[in-house]
Coordinates of C-alpha atoms in Angstrom, one line a residue:
M1 CA 0.1 -0.1 -0.1
S2 CA 2.9 2.3 0.9
K3 CA 4.5 1.8 -2.3
K4 CA 1.5 2.6 -4.2
F5 CA 1.0 6.0 -2.4
F6 CA 4.7 6.8 -2.9
L7 CA 4.2 5.8 -6.4
K8 CA 1.1 8.0 -7.2
S9 CA 3.1 10.9 -5.8
I10 CA 5.6 10.8 -8.1
L11 CA 3.3 10.3 -10.9
A12 CA 1.3 13.3 -9.9
V13 CA 4.2 15.5 -10.0
T14 CA 5.5 14.2 -13.2
T15 CA 2.1 14.6 -14.9
C16 CA 2.0 18.1 -13.6
F17 CA 5.2 19.0 -15.1
L18 CA 4.2 17.2 -18.5
I19 CA 1.0 19.3 -18.7
T20 CA 2.5 22.2 -17.9
S21 CA 5.3 21.5 -20.6
C22 CA 2.4 20.8 -23.3
N23 CA 0.9 24.4 -22.6
G24 CA 3.8 26.0 -24.0
Q25 CA 5.5 26.5 -20.7
K26 CA 8.4 24.0 -21.5
N27 CA 10.9 26.7 -22.0
S28 CA 10.4 28.3 -18.5
R29 CA 11.4 25.4 -16.6
N30 CA 14.9 24.3 -16.9
M31 CA 16.4 21.3 -15.6
E32 CA 16.6 22.0 -11.7
D33 CA 13.1 23.3 -11.7
H34 CA 12.1 19.6 -12.9
L35 CA 14.3 17.9 -10.5
N36 CA 12.8 19.8 -7.7
M37 CA 9.5 18.9 -8.7
V38 CA 10.3 15.2 -8.7
R39 CA 12.2 15.3 -5.5
A40 CA 9.1 16.8 -3.8
G41 CA 7.5 13.6 -4.7
Y42 CA 10.4 11.9 -2.4
E43 CA 9.2 14.2 0.3
I44 CA 6.1 12.3 0.9
N45 CA 7.2 9.5 2.9
S46 CA 4.4 9.2 5.6
D47 CA 2.9 6.1 4.2
L48 CA 6.5 4.5 3.5
D49 CA 7.8 2.0 6.4
Y50 CA 10.9 2.8 7.5
V51 CA 13.7 0.6 5.8
K52 CA 17.6 0.4 6.6
L53 CA 19.5 -0.7 3.8
N54 CA 23.0 -2.3 3.9
V55 CA 25.3 -0.8 1.1
Y56 CA 28.5 -2.3 0.2
L57 CA 31.3 0.0 -1.1
I58 CA 34.9 -1.0 -2.1
G59 CA 38.1 0.7 -0.6
E60 CA 39.7 1.7 2.7
R61 CA 37.0 3.0 5.3
P62 CA 37.6 6.4 5.9
S63 CA 37.8 7.0 9.6
H64 CA 35.0 9.8 9.3
T65 CA 32.4 7.6 7.5
D66 CA 29.9 7.1 10.5
Y67 CA 29.9 11.1 10.9
I68 CA 29.2 11.8 7.0
Y69 CA 26.5 9.2 6.6
E70 CA 24.7 10.5 9.6
E71 CA 24.3 13.6 7.7
I72 CA 23.3 11.8 4.6
N73 CA 20.9 9.5 6.4
K74 CA 19.0 12.5 7.8
M75 CA 18.1 13.5 4.4
L76 CA 17.4 10.1 3.1
N77 CA 15.1 9.5 6.1
R78 CA 13.5 12.7 5.3
K79 CA 12.9 11.8 1.7
I80 CA 12.1 8.2 1.7
N81 CA 12.0 6.9 5.4
T82 CA 15.2 5.2 4.7
T83 CA 18.8 4.8 6.2
I84 CA 21.7 3.2 5.0
V85 CA 24.7 1.5 6.6
P86 CA 27.9 1.5 4.4
K87 CA 30.1 -1.4 4.8
Y88 CA 33.5 -1.3 3.2
L89 CA 35.2 -4.1 1.4
S90 CA 39.4 -3.1 1.2
W91 CA 41.2 -3.2 -1.5
S92 CA 43.1 -6.1 -0.5
E93 CA 40.2 -8.1 0.5
H94 CA 37.6 -7.5 -2.1
V95 CA 38.5 -10.0 -4.8
K96 CA 37.7 -13.0 -2.1
K97 CA 35.1 -11.5 -0.1
Y98 CA 32.9 -9.8 -3.2
P99 CA 31.7 -13.2 -4.3
V100 CA 31.2 -14.8 -0.8
I101 CA 29.0 -11.7 0.0
L102 CA 27.0 -12.2 -3.2
A103 CA 26.2 -16.1 -2.4
G104 CA 24.6 -14.9 0.8
G105 CA 27.8 -14.2 3.4
D106 CA 26.0 -11.1 4.6
D107 CA 22.7 -9.1 4.1
V108 CA 23.4 -6.5 1.4
D109 CA 20.7 -4.4 -0.5
L110 CA 23.2 -2.3 -2.9
I111 CA 26.7 -3.0 -3.9
T112 CA 29.5 -1.6 -6.0
A113 CA 29.4 -3.4 -9.4
A114 CA 32.1 -2.7 -12.1
V115 CA 34.1 -4.2 -14.8
W116 CA 37.1 -4.8 -12.2
T117 CA 34.6 -6.7 -9.9
K118 CA 33.7 -9.2 -12.5
Y119 CA 30.4 -7.4 -12.7
F120 CA 29.2 -9.6 -16.1
E121 CA 30.7 -13.0 -14.8
H122 CA 28.4 -12.5 -11.6
A123 CA 25.5 -11.1 -13.6
R124 CA 25.6 -14.2 -15.7
K125 CA 25.7 -16.6 -12.8
G126 CA 22.4 -14.9 -11.3
A127 CA 24.0 -12.8 -8.4
F128 CA 22.2 -9.6 -9.2
L129 CA 18.7 -8.5 -9.7
A130 CA 17.2 -7.8 -13.2
I131 CA 16.6 -3.8 -13.1
T132 CA 13.6 -3.4 -15.5
D133 CA 12.7 -0.1 -17.5
E134 CA 9.4 -0.1 -15.6
M135 CA 11.4 -0.4 -11.9
I136 CA 13.5 2.7 -13.4
D137 CA 10.2 4.6 -14.3
Q138 CA 8.9 3.7 -10.9
Y139 CA 11.8 3.9 -8.4
M140 CA 14.6 6.0 -10.3
P141 CA 12.8 8.9 -12.0
L142 CA 16.0 11.3 -11.7
T143 CA 17.8 8.8 -13.1
K144 CA 15.5 8.1 -16.2
K145 CA 16.0 12.0 -16.6
R146 CA 19.2 12.9 -16.3
M147 CA 21.1 9.5 -17.7
P148 CA 21.5 9.0 -21.6
V149 CA 19.9 5.8 -22.6
D150 CA 23.0 4.5 -24.2
K151 CA 25.0 5.0 -21.0
M152 CA 22.3 3.2 -18.9
N153 CA 22.3 0.2 -21.5
S154 CA 25.9 -0.5 -21.3
G155 CA 25.2 -2.5 -18.1
V156 CA 22.8 -5.0 -20.3
V157 CA 24.2 -8.5 -20.5
P158 CA 23.9 -9.7 -24.2
E159 CA 23.1 -13.2 -23.4
T160 CA 20.1 -12.3 -21.2
G161 CA 19.2 -8.8 -22.8
K162 CA 19.1 -7.5 -19.2
R163 CA 20.3 -4.9 -17.1
Y164 CA 21.8 -5.9 -13.8
M165 CA 23.5 -2.5 -12.8
I166 CA 23.0 1.1 -12.9
P167 CA 26.3 2.7 -14.4
A168 CA 27.9 5.9 -12.7
N169 CA 26.8 9.1 -14.7
F170 CA 30.3 9.6 -15.5
T171 CA 32.7 9.7 -18.4
S172 CA 36.4 8.9 -17.2
Y173 CA 39.5 8.3 -19.5
Y174 CA 42.6 6.1 -19.4
S175 CA 44.2 9.2 -18.4
H176 CA 47.2 8.5 -16.3
C177 CA 49.9 10.8 -15.7
Y178 CA 53.4 11.2 -14.1
I179 CA 53.1 13.5 -11.1
V180 CA 56.9 14.7 -10.6
R181 CA 58.7 17.4 -8.6
Q182 CA 59.1 20.1 -11.6
D183 CA 61.4 22.1 -9.2
L184 CA 63.7 19.1 -9.1
M185 CA 63.6 18.6 -12.7
K186 CA 64.5 22.3 -13.1
K187 CA 67.5 21.9 -10.4
Y188 CA 68.9 19.1 -12.4
N189 CA 68.4 20.3 -16.0
I190 CA 65.8 17.4 -16.7
K191 CA 63.6 17.5 -20.0
P192 CA 59.8 17.6 -20.1
I193 CA 58.9 13.7 -19.4
N194 CA 57.6 12.9 -22.6
N195 CA 59.3 9.6 -23.1
M196 CA 60.6 6.6 -20.9
D197 CA 64.3 8.1 -21.6
N198 CA 63.3 11.6 -19.7
L199 CA 61.7 9.7 -17.1
G200 CA 64.8 7.6 -16.4
L201 CA 67.2 10.6 -16.3
Y202 CA 64.8 12.1 -13.7
L203 CA 64.9 9.1 -11.4
E204 CA 68.4 8.8 -11.7
A205 CA 68.8 12.7 -10.8
V206 CA 67.0 12.0 -7.8
K207 CA 68.6 8.7 -6.7
Q208 CA 72.1 10.6 -7.2
N209 CA 71.5 13.9 -5.5
E210 CA 68.2 13.4 -2.9
P211 CA 69.5 10.9 -0.3
D212 CA 66.4 11.4 1.8
M213 CA 64.1 10.7 -1.0
T214 CA 63.3 7.2 -3.0
P215 CA 62.8 8.2 -6.8
Y216 CA 59.7 5.8 -6.9
S217 CA 58.3 4.1 -3.8
G218 CA 56.1 1.9 -6.1
S219 CA 53.8 -0.4 -4.3
G220 CA 51.9 -3.8 -5.2
K221 CA 52.2 -6.6 -7.6
W222 CA 52.3 -4.9 -10.7
N223 CA 54.5 -1.7 -11.9
H224 CA 52.5 0.9 -13.1
I225 CA 55.3 2.0 -15.1
M226 CA 54.6 -0.8 -17.4
A227 CA 50.8 -0.6 -17.1
Y228 CA 51.1 2.8 -18.3
G229 CA 54.0 4.6 -19.3
Y230 CA 55.6 1.9 -21.1
R231 CA 52.6 0.5 -22.8
A232 CA 51.6 3.9 -24.0
E233 CA 54.9 4.1 -25.9
A234 CA 53.9 0.9 -28.0
E235 CA 50.3 2.2 -28.4
I236 CA 49.1 -0.9 -26.7
T237 CA 46.7 0.9 -24.6
A238 CA 43.4 -1.6 -23.7
S239 CA 42.9 -5.3 -22.5
I240 CA 40.0 -7.0 -23.3
P241 CA 37.4 -6.7 -20.3
G242 CA 36.4 -10.2 -19.2
A243 CA 39.4 -12.3 -20.5
A244 CA 41.6 -13.7 -18.2
P245 CA 44.4 -11.5 -17.0
A246 CA 47.8 -11.3 -19.0
T247 CA 45.8 -13.4 -22.3
A248 CA 44.8 -10.5 -24.6
A249 CA 46.6 -7.2 -25.3
F250 CA 45.0 -4.9 -27.4
V251 CA 46.4 -2.3 -29.8
C252 CA 44.4 1.0 -30.3
K253 CA 46.1 3.4 -32.4
K254 CA 44.8 7.0 -33.0
K255 CA 43.4 5.9 -36.2
G256 CA 43.2 2.0 -35.7
P257 CA 43.4 -0.5 -36.7
Y258 CA 41.8 -2.3 -33.4
Q259 CA 43.0 -5.6 -33.0
L260 CA 44.8 -8.0 -30.8
L261 CA 48.7 -8.6 -30.5
T262 CA 50.2 -11.9 -31.3
H263 CA 52.7 -13.5 -28.8
E264 CA 55.5 -12.3 -31.0
E265 CA 54.4 -8.6 -31.1
I266 CA 53.7 -8.8 -27.2
K267 CA 57.2 -10.1 -26.8
A268 CA 58.6 -7.5 -29.3
Y269 CA 57.7 -4.9 -26.7
R270 CA 58.0 -6.5 -23.4
I271 CA 61.5 -8.0 -23.2
P272 CA 63.3 -4.7 -24.0
Y273 CA 60.9 -3.2 -21.1
Y274 CA 61.6 -6.1 -18.7
Q275 CA 65.4 -5.3 -19.4
R276 CA 65.2 -1.6 -18.8
M277 CA 63.3 -2.5 -15.5
R278 CA 66.0 -4.6 -14.4
E279 CA 68.5 -1.7 -15.1
W280 CA 66.6 0.8 -13.1
F281 CA 66.2 -1.7 -10.3
E282 CA 70.0 -2.2 -10.3
K283 CA 70.2 1.5 -10.2
G284 CA 68.2 1.8 -6.9
F285 CA 65.2 3.5 -8.4
W286 CA 62.9 1.3 -6.0
N287 CA 63.3 -1.6 -3.2
S288 CA 63.3 -5.1 -3.8
N289 CA 60.2 -5.7 -1.6
V290 CA 57.9 -3.3 -3.6
P291 CA 55.6 -6.3 -4.8
F292 CA 54.5 -7.0 -1.5
A293 CA 54.6 -3.4 0.0
A294 CA 51.1 -1.9 1.4
K295 CA 52.2 1.7 0.4
D296 CA 49.9 4.6 -0.9
T297 CA 52.2 6.0 -3.7
D298 CA 50.2 9.4 -3.7
E299 CA 51.0 9.9 0.0
D300 CA 54.4 9.0 -0.5
F301 CA 54.8 11.7 -2.9
I302 CA 52.8 14.4 -0.9
N303 CA 54.7 13.8 2.0
G304 CA 58.1 14.2 0.1
H305 CA 59.1 10.3 0.5
S306 CA 59.0 9.8 -3.2
A307 CA 59.7 11.9 -6.4
L308 CA 57.1 10.2 -8.5
T309 CA 53.6 9.0 -8.4
I310 CA 51.4 7.5 -11.1
T311 CA 47.7 8.2 -11.2
S312 CA 44.9 9.6 -12.9
G313 CA 41.4 11.7 -13.4
A314 CA 40.4 13.5 -10.3
N315 CA 43.4 12.1 -8.0
I316 CA 45.7 14.5 -9.9
D317 CA 43.5 17.3 -9.0
M318 CA 43.5 16.0 -5.1
I319 CA 47.2 15.3 -5.2
L320 CA 47.8 19.2 -6.6
T321 CA 45.4 20.6 -4.0
Y322 CA 47.4 18.6 -1.1
V323 CA 50.8 19.9 -2.2
N324 CA 49.8 23.2 -2.6
Q325 CA 48.7 23.2 1.1
K326 CA 51.6 21.4 2.6
H327 CA 54.5 22.5 0.4
P328 CA 53.6 25.7 -1.2
A329 CA 57.0 26.2 -2.3
W330 CA 57.2 22.9 -4.4
E331 CA 56.6 23.0 -8.1
V332 CA 54.8 19.9 -9.2
G333 CA 54.6 18.6 -12.7
V334 CA 52.1 16.8 -14.6
Y335 CA 52.7 14.8 -17.6
P336 CA 50.3 12.6 -19.3
V337 CA 51.7 8.9 -20.4
Y338 CA 50.2 9.5 -23.5
P339 CA 52.2 13.0 -24.3
N340 CA 51.0 13.0 -27.8
G341 CA 47.6 12.1 -27.4
S342 CA 48.7 9.0 -29.5
A343 CA 45.6 6.6 -28.1
V344 CA 43.6 8.1 -25.0
L345 CA 40.6 6.2 -24.5
S346 CA 37.5 6.8 -22.8
K347 CA 36.8 3.6 -20.2
P348 CA 33.5 1.7 -20.9
D349 CA 30.3 3.1 -19.7
Y350 CA 29.8 0.0 -17.5
Q351 CA 33.4 0.7 -15.8
N352 CA 31.7 1.9 -12.3
G353 CA 28.1 1.3 -11.2
M354 CA 25.9 -0.3 -8.6
A355 CA 23.8 -3.2 -8.5
V356 CA 21.2 -4.8 -6.5
P357 CA 21.9 -8.7 -5.2
I358 CA 19.3 -11.0 -6.0
R359 CA 18.9 -11.9 -2.5
A360 CA 18.2 -8.1 -1.6
E361 CA 15.5 -7.7 1.2
N362 CA 14.8 -4.2 0.0
P363 CA 15.1 -4.0 -3.8
E364 CA 12.9 -1.2 -4.6
R365 CA 14.0 0.7 -1.8
A366 CA 17.5 0.4 -2.6
L367 CA 16.8 1.8 -6.2
M368 CA 15.0 4.8 -4.5
A369 CA 17.8 5.4 -2.2
L370 CA 20.5 4.9 -5.2
D371 CA 18.2 7.3 -7.4
L372 CA 19.0 10.2 -4.7
L373 CA 22.8 9.1 -4.2
K374 CA 23.2 9.5 -7.8
N375 CA 21.2 12.9 -8.4
D376 CA 20.6 14.7 -5.4
R377 CA 23.3 17.2 -5.7
E378 CA 23.5 17.6 -2.0
I379 CA 23.6 14.3 -1.1
N380 CA 26.0 13.3 -4.0
M381 CA 28.5 15.8 -3.1
I382 CA 28.4 15.0 0.7
T383 CA 29.5 11.6 -0.2
M384 CA 32.3 12.9 -2.4
Y385 CA 33.5 15.8 -0.4
G386 CA 32.3 15.6 3.1
I387 CA 29.6 18.2 4.6
E388 CA 29.7 21.7 3.2
G389 CA 30.8 24.1 5.4
E390 CA 33.0 21.7 7.5
Y391 CA 35.0 19.9 5.0
F392 CA 34.5 21.8 1.8
E393 CA 32.9 25.3 0.6
L394 CA 31.9 26.5 -3.2
T395 CA 33.7 29.3 -4.4
K396 CA 32.7 32.0 -6.9
R397 CA 34.6 30.0 -9.7
N398 CA 32.4 26.9 -8.7
T399 CA 35.3 24.8 -7.5
I400 CA 35.8 23.0 -4.3
K401 CA 37.7 24.8 -1.6
L402 CA 38.8 22.4 1.4
I403 CA 38.4 24.0 4.5
G404 CA 38.5 20.9 7.1
T405 CA 41.3 20.5 9.3
E406 CA 44.0 17.9 8.5
E407 CA 42.4 15.7 10.6
Q408 CA 39.1 15.8 8.9
L409 CA 40.5 15.9 5.3
K410 CA 42.2 12.8 6.0
G411 CA 39.2 11.3 7.8
F412 CA 37.1 11.8 4.6
P413 CA 39.5 12.0 1.6
V414 CA 38.6 13.3 -1.4
N415 CA 38.0 10.5 -4.1
Q416 CA 38.8 7.8 -1.6
T417 CA 35.3 7.5 0.0
G418 CA 34.1 4.2 -2.1
A419 CA 31.3 6.2 -3.8
G420 CA 32.6 5.8 -7.5
G421 CA 29.4 3.9 -8.3
W422 CA 27.3 6.8 -8.0
R423 CA 30.0 9.2 -9.2
D424 CA 28.5 12.4 -11.4
S425 CA 30.3 14.6 -14.0
E426 CA 27.9 17.2 -13.1
F427 CA 28.4 17.2 -9.6
E428 CA 32.3 16.8 -9.7
L429 CA 34.2 19.9 -9.6
P430 CA 37.7 21.0 -9.7
L431 CA 39.5 21.5 -6.4
N432 CA 40.4 25.3 -5.4
G433 CA 44.2 24.9 -5.2
S434 CA 44.6 23.3 -8.8
F435 CA 42.4 24.6 -10.9
E436 CA 44.4 26.0 -14.0
K437 CA 46.6 22.7 -14.0
Y438 CA 43.6 20.5 -13.6
K439 CA 41.5 22.1 -16.2
E440 CA 44.4 22.0 -18.6
I441 CA 45.1 18.3 -18.1
Q442 CA 41.4 17.4 -18.3
E443 CA 41.3 19.5 -21.6
F444 CA 44.0 17.3 -23.0
F445 CA 42.0 14.1 -22.5
T446 CA 39.0 15.4 -24.1
E447 CA 40.7 16.7 -26.9
N448 CA 42.7 13.5 -27.4
A449 CA 40.0 10.8 -26.6
I450 CA 38.9 8.1 -29.2
D451 CA 35.6 7.3 -29.2
Y452 CA 36.7 3.8 -30.2
P453 CA 34.0 1.1 -31.4
L454 CA 34.8 -1.4 -28.9
K455 CA 34.4 1.0 -26.1
N456 CA 31.6 -1.1 -24.2
F457 CA 32.6 -4.6 -25.6
I458 CA 32.9 -7.0 -22.7
F459 CA 34.2 -10.9 -23.6
N460 CA 32.1 -13.7 -22.5
P461 CA 34.3 -16.7 -21.8
V462 CA 31.1 -19.4 -21.7
S463 CA 32.0 -20.6 -24.9
A464 CA 35.9 -21.1 -24.2
K465 CA 35.0 -21.9 -19.9
D466 CA 37.5 -24.6 -19.7
I467 CA 40.4 -22.8 -21.4
H468 CA 39.3 -19.7 -19.4
Q469 CA 39.4 -21.9 -16.1
K470 CA 42.7 -22.9 -16.9
L471 CA 44.2 -19.4 -17.6
L472 CA 42.7 -17.8 -14.4
E473 CA 44.6 -20.5 -12.4
I474 CA 48.1 -19.5 -14.0
T475 CA 49.6 -17.0 -11.4
E476 CA 51.1 -13.9 -12.8
D477 CA 53.8 -13.9 -9.9
K478 CA 56.5 -14.2 -12.7
L479 CA 55.1 -11.4 -14.7
N480 CA 54.8 -9.3 -11.5
M481 CA 58.4 -10.0 -10.7
L482 CA 59.6 -9.4 -14.5
S483 CA 57.7 -5.9 -14.1
W484 CA 59.6 -4.9 -11.2
G485 CA 63.0 -5.8 -12.7
L486 CA 63.5 -8.5 -9.8
V487 CA 64.4 -11.2 -12.3
P488 CA 68.2 -11.4 -13.3
M489 CA 68.9 -10.0 -16.9
E490 CA 70.4 -13.5 -18.4
D491 CA 66.9 -15.0 -17.1
I492 CA 64.4 -12.5 -18.6
E493 CA 63.8 -14.0 -21.9
R494 CA 63.8 -17.6 -20.6
T495 CA 61.1 -16.5 -17.8
F496 CA 59.0 -14.9 -20.2
D497 CA 58.7 -17.8 -22.3
E498 CA 58.2 -20.1 -19.8
V499 CA 55.1 -17.5 -18.6
Y500 CA 53.7 -18.0 -22.3
Q501 CA 54.2 -21.8 -22.6
E502 CA 52.3 -22.0 -19.4
R503 CA 49.4 -20.2 -21.3
V504 CA 49.8 -22.3 -24.6
N505 CA 49.4 -25.4 -22.8
A506 CA 46.2 -24.4 -21.3
G507 CA 44.9 -23.3 -24.9
I508 CA 45.7 -19.6 -25.3
E509 CA 45.6 -19.4 -29.1
E510 CA 42.1 -21.3 -29.5
Y511 CA 41.2 -18.6 -26.4
K512 CA 42.2 -15.6 -28.5
L513 CA 40.3 -16.8 -31.7
E514 CA 37.1 -17.0 -29.6
I515 CA 37.9 -13.1 -28.6
N516 CA 38.5 -12.1 -32.0
R517 CA 35.2 -13.8 -33.3
Q518 CA 33.2 -12.3 -30.5
I519 CA 34.8 -8.8 -31.2
H520 CA 33.7 -9.3 -35.2
E521 CA 30.3 -10.0 -33.9
Y522 CA 30.0 -7.0 -31.7
L523 CA 31.0 -4.9 -34.4
K524 CA 28.6 -6.1 -36.8
M525 CA 25.8 -5.5 -34.2
E526 CA 27.1 -1.9 -33.4
Q527 CA 27.0 -1.1 -37.0
K528 CA 23.1 -2.0 -37.7

């Protein structure tokens, strides 16, 4: 009964809007007027039962989470008689715990769903609720109004024709940049970092002249210099979503062609890279424990412990802002890993989003709450920046000025709040301390981005499931050691050949034929 009352309220408000539009008053109402009218429907919650939702996010839990979500819950409670309990899966644990939670390991009403959480794989297994157009009409009117249809439908699983996630209304790019100490570059006469040679000269100058600083602190199993910088020079800028790791490198040049690389092509660019990484390791550019370290390389750079970090998107803005606050005498340089815009790709629309698990007890209310998290400007910005007036304020230039104490800003750090699943381009604003530089770098990526035809392609391994499983069981340990230069020079090529032979034995060549077949089928469908 409560649901019907709520829906009648929404329909009444929407109908009113349509009638006024038909009477010739459409142009007098802008988007904000319409959103306010629809929001008015959410205020009519007196007939809605109270619901508490468990929402799972991925990332490190900020220490101020409870305080921030108290404020968010005041608004959700007022609008839809609902509160949410944010729960976090850390970066180190989410790979193992995510499928356990979906299988019934905990009560969950809403969860981050993304290409990197294997959204399509879990959707095919029936882990998520199918979100129909009718459900969006009824429970997500703001999303229906604001989100482009093609972006909304990027989460459709081809085999079923059904949508199981609502993507974030945000366009992002494979836009990684080297963040360096420009003042040190000037001091040691280092040319702009537009290639690997100049990056090496910069790291060597730091090693020789800055004894209290590590050239590159590094962190994690995979060396990001390879993942972004070195791969960029080879114009190998994409892997195949859905495919097993380290099986299908994909070349995407500025004007095409778009194709999988052969083993020989991959070897031709990787062996010289591995050899260079060995040289850099022997020069002491990073420590031997980096594959096992749990460092935050951005924080190491901000605190002056490291001379380089590699990051992307809004993180660039965050780093510039924090450096300006802590070290106003520093000069920071930002260099795109694709210096000539050779092949900047926009990420798939399904890169980040939210899904309702099939076991959710309150799926309708979860969608209503998500509609507000995504589209209510005040709520959305609190989840991203904290409480206005305490953590940030808006400037006249429509930028974000961080005004919280150091403890507050660390307690709810910008771009590290786990809210990427409802991120919105309209509500994300540049930080005040780095406005010009951030604007410049964003314009570079926007101008050079390729709208390539396979943007939303996803490989379906079902037709090669046995090979897919075998490939998943092959560890990447040897490749990780190679990427950090931890394999002696004389053993590099032999080690790489051993890695490839393991994949040959598992059936990688047949696997790549199936990937190519699906790519051709996808392109045919896109051309219709």
